[in-house]
Amino acid sequence: MHRNLSNDHGGTRVPLRCFQGRVDAEPSDPAVLIGSLGALQVVALTAGPMMLEHGARTQRADTRGFCFLLQRSGKGELRQQGCRELLSCGDIALYDPANAWQYQVHERGEIILLHIPAALLAENLPDPAGLCGRRLGCNEGLIATVGAMTTTLVSQLRGGLDEVSRQRAANHLLGMISSCFVSGALDDRSGSAIVAGRLWRIRDFIEQNLRNPDLSPTLVASAMRVSPRYLRMIFATQDESIASYVRRRRLEECANQLADARWRGHSITEIAFGWGFNSAPHFTRSFRDCFGLSPRQYRQRELTPVTLAA
C-alpha cells in the first residue's frame, strides 16, 4: 500500500530549496522562475513526471513561513506528515515548508509556489497551521480568480514588474487567497476543520520527534497537554491508530533512505535505529508487512546496480 515516495514514476529527484532563493537542479531539469512580490517569494516550475522534496528543518522565527501551491496545469500529489492531496488544474493547497514535504508530478504541467512569512500570513489568515494540508478545488469560491491572477503576475515577473506594483499585487493576492481559505473553514459546519487543525498540530509534534525511540501515544498526549482519551478521539477520524501512524511514518522515512544512493554507505540497521526503531527483527517484520519485501530486498531493487553497503 505504501510505496517509495521518490520513485513512483521513475522521475528525477530534485531537492527544492526555493525558500533560500534557488532551486537545486541539474541543467537538464525543467526551467524554473524565481521572483518576489513584496514579501512573497514566487517559484514557477514546469515539469514532466518527477519528484520535488524538502526535508524537515528548524526555522528561525524571523524566517518562518507557509506555502501555497497552485496546480496551474497537469496533475500532482502533495504529501506531508502522512497526508495526501491530489491536485488537478486550478486547485490550491496550503502546506508547512518547515516540515518534510514531497510533491509528485504525475503528468507534465506547471505549478506555482507562493512562500509567505508566517507573521504576514497570520495577519490575514488566523491559525494557518490548522489549515495546512487543506486543498481548495478550482470551483470553490474565488479560487479560479486567484489562479488567473497568480498566472498573470508570474507572466509579468518574467517580463519585469516595478517594486511598487509588486507590493500592491502581493497585498491583493494574499488577501484573496486568505479569504478563500477562511471561507472554506467557515463552511465546514461539522467542526471537522477544528479537529483537522488539532490533528495537524499532533502530527507536527510527531514529525519533529519521529527519530525519538521513546515516542509513544502517552508521550504525545503529555506534550500536547491533552488526555490519552482525547488523543485517541482525534485520531479516530483517521484509518489508523496513533501508534500505527508513527510506525508507518518511520517505515516510509526508512524506505526513502534505503532507496537513496546517498545513504548506500549506511547499514540497514543504522538507518532503522536512526528513525526510532530499537529492534532489528521487529523492523524487518514491520517493513515486510508494509512493503512486501525485506529491507535488504527493497534496497537491492531500488539501488541496483549501485554497489551497496552490507
Tab-separated table of C-alpha atoms in Angstrom:
chain	number	residue	atom	x	y	z
A	1	MET	CA	0.000	0.000	0.000
A	2	HIS	CA	2.772	2.436	0.914
A	3	ARG	CA	5.246	2.940	-1.892
A	4	ASN	CA	8.636	4.573	-2.038
A	5	LEU	CA	7.738	8.230	-2.385
A	6	SER	CA	10.753	9.114	-4.529
A	7	ASN	CA	10.347	6.570	-7.292
A	8	ASP	CA	6.635	6.259	-8.053
A	9	HIS	CA	7.167	7.369	-11.645
A	10	GLY	CA	10.872	6.842	-12.043
A	11	GLY	CA	11.245	10.613	-12.327
A	12	THR	CA	14.019	12.955	-11.291
A	13	ARG	CA	14.568	13.687	-7.611
A	14	VAL	CA	15.005	17.435	-7.097
A	15	PRO	CA	15.892	18.878	-3.654
A	16	LEU	CA	13.849	22.081	-3.811
A	17	ARG	CA	15.096	24.914	-1.615
A	18	CYS	CA	13.012	27.722	-3.021
A	19	PHE	CA	12.881	29.466	0.323
A	20	GLN	CA	16.593	30.212	0.090
A	21	GLY	CA	16.067	31.829	-3.292
A	22	ARG	CA	17.157	28.985	-5.520
A	23	VAL	CA	16.286	25.554	-6.833
A	24	ASP	CA	18.964	22.862	-6.820
A	25	ALA	CA	18.594	21.071	-10.129
A	26	GLU	CA	20.695	19.699	-12.924
A	27	PRO	CA	20.876	21.719	-16.172
A	28	SER	CA	18.693	19.094	-17.844
A	29	ASP	CA	15.895	19.673	-15.348
A	30	PRO	CA	12.928	21.917	-16.321
A	31	ALA	CA	13.291	25.697	-16.262
A	32	VAL	CA	12.355	27.461	-13.025
A	33	LEU	CA	11.306	31.045	-12.434
A	34	ILE	CA	12.043	32.544	-9.024
A	35	GLY	CA	10.994	36.062	-8.157
A	36	SER	CA	9.363	38.127	-5.439
A	37	LEU	CA	6.170	40.045	-4.865
A	38	GLY	CA	6.835	42.207	-1.865
A	39	ALA	CA	7.473	39.789	0.986
A	40	LEU	CA	6.128	36.840	-1.036
A	41	GLN	CA	8.599	34.545	-2.782
A	42	VAL	CA	7.400	33.005	-6.038
A	43	VAL	CA	8.546	29.803	-7.734
A	44	ALA	CA	7.020	28.739	-11.055
A	45	LEU	CA	8.068	25.335	-12.337
A	46	THR	CA	7.062	23.496	-15.491
A	47	ALA	CA	7.970	19.818	-15.388
A	48	GLY	CA	7.109	16.332	-16.512
A	49	PRO	CA	6.857	13.353	-14.101
A	50	MET	CA	9.336	13.997	-11.289
A	51	MET	CA	9.598	14.439	-7.521
A	52	LEU	CA	10.118	17.683	-5.635
A	53	GLU	CA	11.050	17.288	-1.997
A	54	HIS	CA	12.373	19.061	1.052
A	55	GLY	CA	13.415	17.569	4.369
A	56	ALA	CA	12.319	18.858	7.760
A	57	ARG	CA	14.362	21.712	9.141
A	58	THR	CA	14.362	24.126	12.058
A	59	GLN	CA	13.427	27.659	11.094
A	60	ARG	CA	14.203	30.837	12.980
A	61	ALA	CA	11.167	32.853	13.969
A	62	ASP	CA	12.090	35.586	11.503
A	63	THR	CA	12.238	33.140	8.572
A	64	ARG	CA	9.195	31.015	9.476
A	65	GLY	CA	6.642	30.796	6.716
A	66	PHE	CA	3.955	28.821	4.921
A	67	CYS	CA	3.469	27.947	1.282
A	68	PHE	CA	0.542	27.882	-1.106
A	69	LEU	CA	0.827	25.531	-4.078
A	70	LEU	CA	-1.209	26.308	-7.190
A	71	GLN	CA	-1.628	23.446	-9.673
A	72	ARG	CA	-1.709	25.634	-12.769
A	73	SER	CA	-1.890	22.716	-15.207
A	74	GLY	CA	-1.348	18.955	-15.174
A	75	LYS	CA	-1.831	16.788	-12.084
A	76	GLY	CA	0.179	16.090	-8.967
A	77	GLU	CA	0.108	14.857	-5.394
A	78	LEU	CA	1.242	16.787	-2.325
A	79	ARG	CA	2.336	14.720	0.681
A	80	GLN	CA	3.203	15.926	4.149
A	81	GLN	CA	3.038	14.259	7.544
A	82	GLY	CA	1.152	11.284	6.175
A	83	CYS	CA	-1.455	13.446	4.408
A	84	ARG	CA	-2.007	13.210	0.669
A	85	GLU	CA	-3.779	15.732	-1.524
A	86	LEU	CA	-4.396	15.008	-5.204
A	87	LEU	CA	-4.304	18.267	-7.144
A	88	SER	CA	-5.790	18.944	-10.559
A	89	CYS	CA	-5.712	22.008	-12.788
A	90	GLY	CA	-6.647	25.103	-10.789
A	91	ASP	CA	-6.529	23.568	-7.288
A	92	ILE	CA	-4.634	25.236	-4.427
A	93	ALA	CA	-3.206	23.636	-1.278
A	94	LEU	CA	-1.513	25.051	1.820
A	95	TYR	CA	1.448	23.330	3.482
A	96	ASP	CA	4.193	23.972	6.022
A	97	PRO	CA	7.687	24.048	4.440
A	98	ALA	CA	9.364	23.648	7.838
A	99	ASN	CA	8.204	20.033	7.883
A	100	ALA	CA	9.279	17.426	5.353
A	101	TRP	CA	7.168	17.613	2.210
A	102	GLN	CA	7.107	15.904	-1.148
A	103	TYR	CA	5.323	16.727	-4.357
A	104	GLN	CA	4.925	14.104	-7.063
A	105	VAL	CA	4.315	15.465	-10.568
A	106	HIS	CA	2.026	12.895	-12.198
A	107	GLU	CA	1.833	14.484	-15.626
A	108	ARG	CA	3.551	17.382	-17.310
A	109	GLY	CA	2.255	20.725	-16.165
A	110	GLU	CA	3.030	23.897	-14.256
A	111	ILE	CA	2.945	24.547	-10.524
A	112	ILE	CA	3.354	27.879	-8.776
A	113	LEU	CA	4.593	28.100	-5.186
A	114	LEU	CA	3.998	31.177	-3.042
A	115	HIS	CA	6.025	31.347	0.158
A	116	ILE	CA	4.595	33.774	2.725
A	117	PRO	CA	6.215	34.815	6.049
A	118	ALA	CA	4.272	33.386	8.985
A	119	ALA	CA	3.772	36.760	10.671
A	120	LEU	CA	2.333	38.272	7.494
A	121	LEU	CA	0.043	35.321	6.821
A	122	ALA	CA	-1.216	35.346	10.424
A	123	GLU	CA	-2.462	38.904	9.866
A	124	ASN	CA	-4.691	37.653	7.061
A	125	LEU	CA	-5.384	34.017	7.962
A	126	PRO	CA	-5.976	33.058	11.614
A	127	ASP	CA	-4.273	29.816	12.662
A	128	PRO	CA	-2.675	28.921	9.283
A	129	ALA	CA	-1.098	25.797	10.825
A	130	GLY	CA	-4.583	24.471	11.457
A	131	LEU	CA	-5.396	24.737	7.745
A	132	CYS	CA	-2.247	23.071	6.446
A	133	GLY	CA	-2.945	20.061	4.295
A	134	ARG	CA	-6.221	21.534	3.092
A	135	ARG	CA	-6.959	21.609	-0.643
A	136	LEU	CA	-9.363	24.044	-2.245
A	137	GLY	CA	-10.745	22.999	-5.614
A	138	CYS	CA	-10.790	25.311	-8.617
A	139	ASN	CA	-14.590	25.522	-8.423
A	140	GLU	CA	-14.643	26.725	-4.792
A	141	GLY	CA	-15.219	30.410	-4.129
A	142	LEU	CA	-12.728	32.694	-5.858
A	143	ILE	CA	-10.066	30.039	-6.402
A	144	ALA	CA	-10.352	30.278	-10.191
A	145	THR	CA	-9.876	34.049	-9.957
A	146	VAL	CA	-6.866	33.591	-7.678
A	147	GLY	CA	-5.350	31.147	-10.143
A	148	ALA	CA	-5.815	33.516	-13.069
A	149	MET	CA	-4.347	36.424	-11.128
A	150	THR	CA	-1.338	34.399	-9.970
A	151	THR	CA	-0.643	33.234	-13.519
A	152	THR	CA	-0.793	36.810	-14.801
A	153	LEU	CA	1.600	38.003	-12.105
A	154	VAL	CA	4.090	35.264	-12.925
A	155	SER	CA	3.972	36.304	-16.569
A	156	GLN	CA	4.608	39.914	-15.549
A	157	LEU	CA	7.516	38.854	-13.338
A	158	ARG	CA	9.101	37.255	-16.374
A	159	GLY	CA	8.711	40.476	-18.315
A	160	GLY	CA	9.636	42.811	-15.465
A	161	LEU	CA	7.474	44.486	-12.824
A	162	ASP	CA	8.323	47.554	-10.733
A	163	GLU	CA	8.618	47.248	-6.947
A	164	VAL	CA	5.541	49.317	-6.121
A	165	SER	CA	3.385	47.177	-8.401
A	166	ARG	CA	4.848	44.029	-6.857
A	167	GLN	CA	3.953	45.154	-3.346
A	168	ARG	CA	0.405	46.100	-4.299
A	169	ALA	CA	-0.061	42.827	-6.147
A	170	ALA	CA	1.252	40.856	-3.157
A	171	ASN	CA	-1.197	42.514	-0.763
A	172	HIS	CA	-4.156	41.924	-3.074
A	173	LEU	CA	-3.229	38.326	-3.863
A	174	LEU	CA	-2.611	37.424	-0.224
A	175	GLY	CA	-5.948	38.893	0.789
A	176	MET	CA	-7.809	36.920	-1.856
A	177	ILE	CA	-6.130	33.597	-1.063
A	178	SER	CA	-6.630	34.057	2.673
A	179	SER	CA	-10.314	34.871	2.150
A	180	CYS	CA	-10.765	31.656	0.188
A	181	PHE	CA	-9.262	29.539	2.959
A	182	VAL	CA	-11.173	31.349	5.719
A	183	SER	CA	-14.429	30.839	3.810
A	184	GLY	CA	-13.609	27.177	3.314
A	185	ALA	CA	-13.061	26.709	7.035
A	186	LEU	CA	-16.271	28.566	7.963
A	187	ASP	CA	-18.288	26.487	5.509
A	188	ASP	CA	-17.299	23.361	7.424
A	189	ARG	CA	-20.176	23.452	9.914
A	190	SER	CA	-19.466	19.951	11.239
A	191	GLY	CA	-16.486	21.238	13.202
A	192	SER	CA	-14.143	18.921	11.330
A	193	ALA	CA	-11.925	21.901	10.451
A	194	ILE	CA	-11.176	22.382	14.152
A	195	VAL	CA	-10.412	18.694	14.562
A	196	ALA	CA	-8.229	18.794	11.463
A	197	GLY	CA	-6.265	21.708	12.917
A	198	ARG	CA	-5.624	19.852	16.156
A	199	LEU	CA	-4.730	16.707	14.240
A	200	TRP	CA	-2.203	18.701	12.214
A	201	ARG	CA	-0.536	20.012	15.384
A	202	ILE	CA	-0.313	16.478	16.762
A	203	ARG	CA	1.209	15.252	13.507
A	204	ASP	CA	3.605	18.183	13.555
A	205	PHE	CA	4.852	17.137	17.002
A	206	ILE	CA	5.193	13.526	15.849
A	207	GLU	CA	7.194	14.563	12.780
A	208	GLN	CA	9.557	16.645	14.877
A	209	ASN	CA	10.126	13.688	17.233
A	210	LEU	CA	9.916	10.766	14.808
A	211	ARG	CA	13.523	9.748	15.497
A	212	ASN	CA	12.933	9.559	19.260
A	213	PRO	CA	12.698	5.853	20.215
A	214	ASP	CA	10.610	6.832	23.261
A	215	LEU	CA	7.892	8.433	21.126
A	216	SER	CA	4.564	6.934	22.193
A	217	PRO	CA	0.888	7.919	22.434
A	218	THR	CA	1.449	8.719	26.128
A	219	LEU	CA	4.379	11.000	25.330
A	220	VAL	CA	2.428	12.736	22.567
A	221	ALA	CA	-0.601	13.288	24.812
A	222	SER	CA	1.584	14.718	27.565
A	223	ALA	CA	3.466	17.043	25.202
A	224	MET	CA	0.246	18.297	23.599
A	225	ARG	CA	-1.386	18.684	27.044
A	226	VAL	CA	-4.353	16.517	26.187
A	227	SER	CA	-5.631	13.288	27.692
A	228	PRO	CA	-4.816	9.949	26.033
A	229	ARG	CA	-8.566	9.505	25.538
A	230	TYR	CA	-8.863	12.813	23.680
A	231	LEU	CA	-5.818	11.910	21.592
A	232	ARG	CA	-7.485	8.635	20.563
A	233	MET	CA	-10.669	10.550	19.729
A	234	ILE	CA	-8.766	12.910	17.412
A	235	PHE	CA	-7.116	10.015	15.619
A	236	ALA	CA	-10.426	8.168	15.395
A	237	THR	CA	-11.104	10.358	12.340
A	238	GLN	CA	-8.260	8.532	10.577
A	239	ASP	CA	-7.971	4.974	9.329
A	240	GLU	CA	-5.154	4.074	11.732
A	241	SER	CA	-4.231	4.415	15.384
A	242	ILE	CA	-1.592	6.881	16.514
A	243	ALA	CA	0.873	4.027	17.139
A	244	SER	CA	0.278	2.701	13.629
A	245	TYR	CA	0.737	6.179	12.223
A	246	VAL	CA	4.107	6.585	13.970
A	247	ARG	CA	5.262	3.166	12.760
A	248	ARG	CA	4.154	3.857	9.183
A	249	ARG	CA	5.869	7.225	9.015
A	250	ARG	CA	9.097	5.735	10.372
A	251	LEU	CA	8.931	2.951	7.800
A	252	GLU	CA	8.340	5.455	4.985
A	253	GLU	CA	11.361	7.501	6.038
A	254	CYS	CA	13.483	4.348	6.261
A	255	ALA	CA	12.306	3.307	2.788
A	256	ASN	CA	13.254	6.719	1.398
A	257	GLN	CA	16.803	6.382	2.722
A	258	LEU	CA	17.160	2.760	1.638
A	259	ALA	CA	16.246	3.859	-1.895
A	260	ASP	CA	18.606	6.852	-1.814
A	261	ALA	CA	22.101	6.234	-3.216
A	262	ARG	CA	23.436	8.913	-0.874
A	263	TRP	CA	22.745	6.525	2.032
A	264	ARG	CA	24.336	3.447	0.468
A	265	GLY	CA	27.240	3.703	2.910
A	266	HIS	CA	24.916	3.257	5.901
A	267	SER	CA	23.758	-0.149	7.078
A	268	ILE	CA	20.101	-1.111	7.214
A	269	THR	CA	20.234	-1.367	10.998
A	270	GLU	CA	21.803	2.079	11.275
A	271	ILE	CA	19.024	3.601	9.177
A	272	ALA	CA	16.302	1.798	11.139
A	273	PHE	CA	17.685	2.807	14.525
A	274	GLY	CA	18.124	6.360	13.249
A	275	TRP	CA	14.349	6.540	12.772
A	276	GLY	CA	13.397	5.339	16.250
A	277	PHE	CA	13.341	1.544	15.862
A	278	ASN	CA	15.221	-0.294	18.607
A	279	SER	CA	14.870	-3.877	17.380
A	280	ALA	CA	16.237	-5.082	14.052
A	281	PRO	CA	13.924	-8.159	13.850
A	282	HIS	CA	10.867	-6.020	14.655
A	283	PHE	CA	11.897	-3.505	11.994
A	284	THR	CA	12.367	-6.224	9.373
A	285	ARG	CA	8.942	-7.769	10.101
A	286	SER	CA	7.222	-4.386	10.054
A	287	PHE	CA	8.971	-3.370	6.839
A	288	ARG	CA	7.989	-6.604	5.090
A	289	ASP	CA	4.361	-6.197	6.209
A	290	CYS	CA	4.304	-2.648	4.813
A	291	PHE	CA	6.249	-3.016	1.550
A	292	GLY	CA	6.052	-6.751	0.777
A	293	LEU	CA	9.860	-7.081	0.727
A	294	SER	CA	12.581	-7.336	3.325
A	295	PRO	CA	14.613	-4.135	3.804
A	296	ARG	CA	17.580	-5.748	2.020
A	297	GLN	CA	15.469	-6.892	-0.943
A	298	TYR	CA	13.873	-3.458	-1.171
A	299	ARG	CA	17.256	-1.743	-1.172
A	300	GLN	CA	18.644	-4.076	-3.812
A	301	ARG	CA	15.635	-3.476	-6.045
A	302	GLU	CA	15.804	0.298	-5.723
A	303	LEU	CA	19.567	0.802	-5.956
A	304	THR	CA	20.691	-1.863	-8.448
A	305	PRO	CA	23.264	-1.676	-9.990
A	306	VAL	CA	24.778	0.648	-7.316
A	307	THR	CA	27.250	-1.166	-5.001
A	308	LEU	CA	25.594	-1.477	-1.601
A	309	ALA	CA	26.845	-1.469	1.966
A	310	ALA	CA	26.264	-4.608	3.987
